[in-house]
mmCIF file of C-alpha atoms in Angstrom:
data_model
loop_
_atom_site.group_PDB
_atom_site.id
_atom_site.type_symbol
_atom_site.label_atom_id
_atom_site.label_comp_id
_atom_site.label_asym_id
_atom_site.label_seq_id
_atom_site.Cartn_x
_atom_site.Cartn_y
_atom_site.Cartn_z
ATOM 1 C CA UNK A 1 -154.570 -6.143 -54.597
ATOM 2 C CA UNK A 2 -152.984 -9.318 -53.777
ATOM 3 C CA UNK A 3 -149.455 -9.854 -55.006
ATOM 4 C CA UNK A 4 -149.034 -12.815 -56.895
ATOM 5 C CA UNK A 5 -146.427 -15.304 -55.651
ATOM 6 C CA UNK A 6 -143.239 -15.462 -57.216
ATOM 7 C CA UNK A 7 -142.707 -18.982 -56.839
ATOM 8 C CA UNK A 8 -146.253 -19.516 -59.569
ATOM 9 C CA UNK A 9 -143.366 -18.077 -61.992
ATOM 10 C CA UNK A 10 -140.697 -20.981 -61.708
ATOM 11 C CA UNK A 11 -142.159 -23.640 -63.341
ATOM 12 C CA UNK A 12 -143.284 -21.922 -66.574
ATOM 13 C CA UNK A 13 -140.034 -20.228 -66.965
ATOM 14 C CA UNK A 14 -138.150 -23.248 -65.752
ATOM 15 C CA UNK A 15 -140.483 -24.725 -68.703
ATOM 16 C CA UNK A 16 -139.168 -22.644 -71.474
ATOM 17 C CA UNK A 17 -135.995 -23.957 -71.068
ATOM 18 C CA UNK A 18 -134.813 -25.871 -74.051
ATOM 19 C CA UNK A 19 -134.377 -29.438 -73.749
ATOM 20 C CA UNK A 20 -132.346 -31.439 -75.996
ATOM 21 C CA UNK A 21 -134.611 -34.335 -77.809
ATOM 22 C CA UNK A 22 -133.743 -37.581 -77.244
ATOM 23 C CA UNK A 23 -132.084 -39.306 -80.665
ATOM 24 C CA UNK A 24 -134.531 -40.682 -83.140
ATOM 25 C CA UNK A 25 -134.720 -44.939 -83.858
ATOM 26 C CA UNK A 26 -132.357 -44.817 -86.475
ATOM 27 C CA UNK A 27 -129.346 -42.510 -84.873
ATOM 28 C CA UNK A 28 -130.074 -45.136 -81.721
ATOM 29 C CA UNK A 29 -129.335 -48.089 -83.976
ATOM 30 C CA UNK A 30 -125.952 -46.274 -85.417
ATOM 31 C CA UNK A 31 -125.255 -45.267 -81.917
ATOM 32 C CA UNK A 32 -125.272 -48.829 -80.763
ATOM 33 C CA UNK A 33 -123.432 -50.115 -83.779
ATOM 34 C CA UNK A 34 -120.944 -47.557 -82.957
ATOM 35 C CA UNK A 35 -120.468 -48.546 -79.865
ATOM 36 C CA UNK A 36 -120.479 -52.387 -80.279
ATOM 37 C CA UNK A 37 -118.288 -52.959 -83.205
ATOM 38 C CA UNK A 38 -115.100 -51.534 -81.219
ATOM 39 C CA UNK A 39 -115.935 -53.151 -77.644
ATOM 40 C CA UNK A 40 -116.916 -56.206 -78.953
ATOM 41 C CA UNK A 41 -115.638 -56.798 -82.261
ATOM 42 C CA UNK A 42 -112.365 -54.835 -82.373
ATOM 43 C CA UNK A 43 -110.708 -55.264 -79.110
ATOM 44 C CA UNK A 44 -112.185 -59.174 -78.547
ATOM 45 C CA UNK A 45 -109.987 -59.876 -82.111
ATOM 46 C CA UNK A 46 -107.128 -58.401 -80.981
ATOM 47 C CA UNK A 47 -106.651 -59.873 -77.512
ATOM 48 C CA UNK A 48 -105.119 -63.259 -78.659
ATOM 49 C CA UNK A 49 -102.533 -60.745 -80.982
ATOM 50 C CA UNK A 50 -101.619 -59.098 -78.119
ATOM 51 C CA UNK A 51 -101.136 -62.191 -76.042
ATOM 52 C CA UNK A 52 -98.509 -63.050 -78.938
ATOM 53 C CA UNK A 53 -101.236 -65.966 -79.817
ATOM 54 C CA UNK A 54 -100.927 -65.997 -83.828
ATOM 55 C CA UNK A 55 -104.876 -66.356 -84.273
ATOM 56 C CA UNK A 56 -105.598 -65.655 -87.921
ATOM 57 C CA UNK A 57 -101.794 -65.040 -88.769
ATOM 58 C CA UNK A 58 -98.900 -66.941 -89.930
ATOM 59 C CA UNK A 59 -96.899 -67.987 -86.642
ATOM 60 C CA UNK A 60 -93.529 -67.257 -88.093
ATOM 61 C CA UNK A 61 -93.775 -63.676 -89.403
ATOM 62 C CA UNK A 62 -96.218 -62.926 -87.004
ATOM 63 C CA UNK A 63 -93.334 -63.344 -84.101
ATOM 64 C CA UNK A 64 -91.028 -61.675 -85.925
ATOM 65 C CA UNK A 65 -93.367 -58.704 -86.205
ATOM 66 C CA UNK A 66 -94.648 -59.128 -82.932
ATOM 67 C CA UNK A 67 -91.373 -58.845 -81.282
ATOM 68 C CA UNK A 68 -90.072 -55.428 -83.696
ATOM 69 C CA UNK A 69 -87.905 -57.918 -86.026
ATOM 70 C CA UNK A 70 -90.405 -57.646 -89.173
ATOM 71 C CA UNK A 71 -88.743 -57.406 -92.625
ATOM 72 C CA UNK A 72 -88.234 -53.167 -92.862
ATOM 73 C CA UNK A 73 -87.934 -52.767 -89.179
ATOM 74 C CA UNK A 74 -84.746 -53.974 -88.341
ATOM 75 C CA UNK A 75 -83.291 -56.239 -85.186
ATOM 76 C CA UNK A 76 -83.874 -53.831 -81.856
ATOM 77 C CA UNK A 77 -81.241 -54.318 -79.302
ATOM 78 C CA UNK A 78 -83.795 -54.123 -76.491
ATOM 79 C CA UNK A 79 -86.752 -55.729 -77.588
ATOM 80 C CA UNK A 80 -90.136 -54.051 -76.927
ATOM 81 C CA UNK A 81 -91.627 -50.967 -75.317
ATOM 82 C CA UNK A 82 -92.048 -50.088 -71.782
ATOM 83 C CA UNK A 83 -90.859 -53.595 -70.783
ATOM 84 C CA UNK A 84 -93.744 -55.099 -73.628
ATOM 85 C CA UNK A 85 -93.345 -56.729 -76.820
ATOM 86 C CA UNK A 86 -93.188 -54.195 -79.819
ATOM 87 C CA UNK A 87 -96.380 -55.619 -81.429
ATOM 88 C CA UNK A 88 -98.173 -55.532 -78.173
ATOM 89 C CA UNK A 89 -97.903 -52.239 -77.049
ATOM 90 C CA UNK A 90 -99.049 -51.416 -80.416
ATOM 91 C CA UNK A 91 -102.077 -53.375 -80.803
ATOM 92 C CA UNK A 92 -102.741 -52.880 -76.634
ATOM 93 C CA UNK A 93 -102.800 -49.005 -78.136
ATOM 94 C CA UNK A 94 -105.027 -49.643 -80.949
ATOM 95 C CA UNK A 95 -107.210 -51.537 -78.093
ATOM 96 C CA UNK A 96 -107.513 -48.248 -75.795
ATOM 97 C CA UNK A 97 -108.104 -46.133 -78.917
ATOM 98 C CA UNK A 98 -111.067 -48.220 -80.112
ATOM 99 C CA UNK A 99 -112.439 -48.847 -76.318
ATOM 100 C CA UNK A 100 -112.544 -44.762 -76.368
ATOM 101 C CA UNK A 101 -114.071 -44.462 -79.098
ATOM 102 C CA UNK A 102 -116.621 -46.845 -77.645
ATOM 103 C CA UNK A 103 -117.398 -44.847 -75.084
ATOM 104 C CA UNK A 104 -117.740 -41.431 -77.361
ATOM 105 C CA UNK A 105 -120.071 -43.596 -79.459
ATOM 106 C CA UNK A 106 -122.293 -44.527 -76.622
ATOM 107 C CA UNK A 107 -122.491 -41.145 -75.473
ATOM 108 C CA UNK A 108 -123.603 -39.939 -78.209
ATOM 109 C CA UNK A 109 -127.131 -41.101 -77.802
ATOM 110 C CA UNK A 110 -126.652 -41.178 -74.132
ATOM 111 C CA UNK A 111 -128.012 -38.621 -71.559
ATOM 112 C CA UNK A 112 -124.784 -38.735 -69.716
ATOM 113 C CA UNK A 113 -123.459 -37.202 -73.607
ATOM 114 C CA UNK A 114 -125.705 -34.357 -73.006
ATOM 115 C CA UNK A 115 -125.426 -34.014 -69.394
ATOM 116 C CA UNK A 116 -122.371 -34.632 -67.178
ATOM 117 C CA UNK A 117 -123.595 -37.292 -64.773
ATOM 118 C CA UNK A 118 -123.385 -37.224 -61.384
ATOM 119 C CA UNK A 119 -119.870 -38.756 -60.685
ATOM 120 C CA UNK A 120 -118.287 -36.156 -62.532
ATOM 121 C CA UNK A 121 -116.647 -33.864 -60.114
ATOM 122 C CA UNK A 122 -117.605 -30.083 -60.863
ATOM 123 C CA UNK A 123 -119.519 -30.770 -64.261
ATOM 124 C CA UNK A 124 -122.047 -32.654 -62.612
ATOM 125 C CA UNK A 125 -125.235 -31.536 -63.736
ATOM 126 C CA UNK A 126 -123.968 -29.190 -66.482
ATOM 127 C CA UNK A 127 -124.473 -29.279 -70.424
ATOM 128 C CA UNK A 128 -121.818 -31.111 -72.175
ATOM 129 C CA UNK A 129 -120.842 -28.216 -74.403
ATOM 130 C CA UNK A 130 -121.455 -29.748 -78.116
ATOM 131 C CA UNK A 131 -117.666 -29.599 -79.321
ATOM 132 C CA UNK A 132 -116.429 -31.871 -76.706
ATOM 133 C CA UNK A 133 -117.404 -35.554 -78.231
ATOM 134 C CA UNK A 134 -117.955 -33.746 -81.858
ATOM 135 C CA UNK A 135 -114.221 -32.805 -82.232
ATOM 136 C CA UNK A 136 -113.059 -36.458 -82.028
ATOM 137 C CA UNK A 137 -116.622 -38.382 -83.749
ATOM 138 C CA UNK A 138 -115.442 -35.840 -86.731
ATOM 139 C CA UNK A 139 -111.766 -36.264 -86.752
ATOM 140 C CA UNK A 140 -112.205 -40.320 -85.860
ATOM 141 C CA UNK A 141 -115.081 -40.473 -88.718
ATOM 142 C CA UNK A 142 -112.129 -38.726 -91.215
ATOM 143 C CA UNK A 143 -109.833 -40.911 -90.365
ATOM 144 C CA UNK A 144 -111.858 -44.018 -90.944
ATOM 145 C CA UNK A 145 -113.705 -43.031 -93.972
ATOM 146 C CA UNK A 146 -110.510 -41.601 -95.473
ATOM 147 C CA UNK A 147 -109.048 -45.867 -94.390
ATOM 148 C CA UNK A 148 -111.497 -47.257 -95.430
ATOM 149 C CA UNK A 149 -111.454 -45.925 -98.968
ATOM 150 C CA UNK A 150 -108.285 -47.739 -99.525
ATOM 151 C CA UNK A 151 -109.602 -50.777 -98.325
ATOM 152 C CA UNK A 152 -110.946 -52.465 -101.524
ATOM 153 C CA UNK A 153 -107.181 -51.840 -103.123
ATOM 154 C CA UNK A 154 -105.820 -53.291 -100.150
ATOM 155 C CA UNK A 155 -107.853 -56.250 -100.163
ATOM 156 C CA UNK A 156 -107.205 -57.083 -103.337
ATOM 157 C CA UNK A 157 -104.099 -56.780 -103.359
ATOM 158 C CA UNK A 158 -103.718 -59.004 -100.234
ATOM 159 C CA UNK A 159 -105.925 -61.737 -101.973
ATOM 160 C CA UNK A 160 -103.949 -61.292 -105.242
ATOM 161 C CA UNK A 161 -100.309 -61.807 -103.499
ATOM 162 C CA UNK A 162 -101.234 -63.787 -100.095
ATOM 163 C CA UNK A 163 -98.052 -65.781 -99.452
ATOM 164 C CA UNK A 164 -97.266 -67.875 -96.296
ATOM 165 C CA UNK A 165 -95.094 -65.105 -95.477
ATOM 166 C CA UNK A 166 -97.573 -62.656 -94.289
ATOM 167 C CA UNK A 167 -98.349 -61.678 -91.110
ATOM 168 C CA UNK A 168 -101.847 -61.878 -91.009
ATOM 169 C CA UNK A 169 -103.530 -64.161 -92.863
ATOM 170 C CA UNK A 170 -106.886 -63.007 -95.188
ATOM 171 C CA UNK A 171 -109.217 -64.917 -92.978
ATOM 172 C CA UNK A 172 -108.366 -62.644 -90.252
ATOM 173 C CA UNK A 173 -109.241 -59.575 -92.534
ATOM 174 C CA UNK A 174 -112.228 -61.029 -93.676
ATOM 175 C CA UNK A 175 -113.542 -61.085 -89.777
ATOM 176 C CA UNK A 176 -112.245 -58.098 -89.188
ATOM 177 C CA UNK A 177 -113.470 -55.748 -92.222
ATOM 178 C CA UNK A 178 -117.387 -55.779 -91.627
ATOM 179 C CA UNK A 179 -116.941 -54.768 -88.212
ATOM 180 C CA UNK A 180 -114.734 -51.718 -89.228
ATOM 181 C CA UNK A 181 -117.159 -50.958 -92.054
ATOM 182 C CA UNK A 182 -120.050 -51.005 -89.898
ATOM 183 C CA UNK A 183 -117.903 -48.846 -87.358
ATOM 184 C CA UNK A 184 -117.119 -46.545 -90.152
ATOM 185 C CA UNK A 185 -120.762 -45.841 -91.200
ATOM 186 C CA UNK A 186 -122.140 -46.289 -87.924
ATOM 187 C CA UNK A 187 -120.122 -43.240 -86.063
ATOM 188 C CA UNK A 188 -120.908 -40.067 -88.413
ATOM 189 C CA UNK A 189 -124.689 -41.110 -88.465
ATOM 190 C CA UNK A 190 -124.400 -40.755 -84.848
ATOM 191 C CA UNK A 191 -122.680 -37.635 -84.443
ATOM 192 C CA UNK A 192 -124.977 -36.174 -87.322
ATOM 193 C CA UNK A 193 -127.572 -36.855 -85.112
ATOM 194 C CA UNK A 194 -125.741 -35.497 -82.003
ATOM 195 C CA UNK A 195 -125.253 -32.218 -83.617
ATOM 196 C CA UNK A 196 -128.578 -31.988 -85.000
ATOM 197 C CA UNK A 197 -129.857 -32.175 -81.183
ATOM 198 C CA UNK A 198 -127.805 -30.231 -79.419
ATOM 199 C CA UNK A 199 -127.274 -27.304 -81.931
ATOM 200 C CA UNK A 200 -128.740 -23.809 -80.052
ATOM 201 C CA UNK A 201 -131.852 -22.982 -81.514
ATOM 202 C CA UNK A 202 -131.497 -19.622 -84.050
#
């Protein structure tokens, strides 16, 4: 009796393999949203702020806050931090934080969030072990939501009491609210749909 040849085996077995499913149209949509309201809503509104341009704010507090001497903070002897302007290395940090989280968003409904891609020395080829972009899409998503629930105080508060002496005028939060909103609802629909996908079948 002919033997048959072990290589007939590989593909089915190589066919039982799980595969993760790609995201459906409506985790794609909060993917992108995700994605886009940091890289190109965020960081774009806070480039003239850290380029000590007061867009949106009032020029004289805002330079005063920009440069450490806002009212509470006191007059620094050495202005700034690692050679930068208080205000800028804070916003510039904001900036990297939200460009990040960007990046998680994207991968998210990404193959490259499932698989490491090829440029990725080592991993290449590997499954992107679940906890690795849901650890910081939940803790992000906690902080946000848990912001963002303040928000409608905050506002009206700011509207209620804007003065000429603020730093940032409400114009600039109106811009700048949607896109966090969206941001806010956007990320946990994605990572919902991330876990949902790559959870090991029982």
């Amino acid at each position: 009796m002919t033997r048959p040849p072990q290589a007939q085996t590989l593909p089915a077995t190589a066919s039982m393999a799980p595969r993760t499913p790609p995201p459906p149209p409506w985790a794609r949509r909060a993917g992108h949203v995700a994605w886009i309201a940091p890289l190109l809503g965020f960081i774009p509104l806070h480039i003239p702020w850290i380029l000590g341009i007061p867009m949106f704010a009032n020029a004289g507090p805002f330079d005063e806050w920009y440069h450490g001497r806002g009212p509470g903070v006191g007059d620094h002897p050495v202005d700034g931090v690692l050679g930068m302007p208080a205000g800028a290395f804070y916003l510039g940090l904001l900036c990297v934080l939200a460009a990040l989280g960007g990046v998680l968003a994207l991968g998210l409904i990404s193959d490259w969030g499932v698989t490491f891609p090829r440029w990725v020395p080592w991993l290449h080829g590997r499954r992107v072990p679940p906890w690795l972009p849901l650890t910081p899409t939940v803790l992000g998503s906690a902080l946000m939501i848990g912001y963002s629930a303040t928000l409608p105080w905050q506002f009206a508060a700011d509207l209620a009491e804007s003065s000429p002496q603020d730093i940032f005028t409400p114009t600039g939060v109106l811009i700048g609210l949607p896109l966090f909103l969206a941001w806010t609802l956007a990320l946990p629909l994605a990572g919902w749909s991330y876990y949902r996908r790559t959870r090991l079948p029982r």
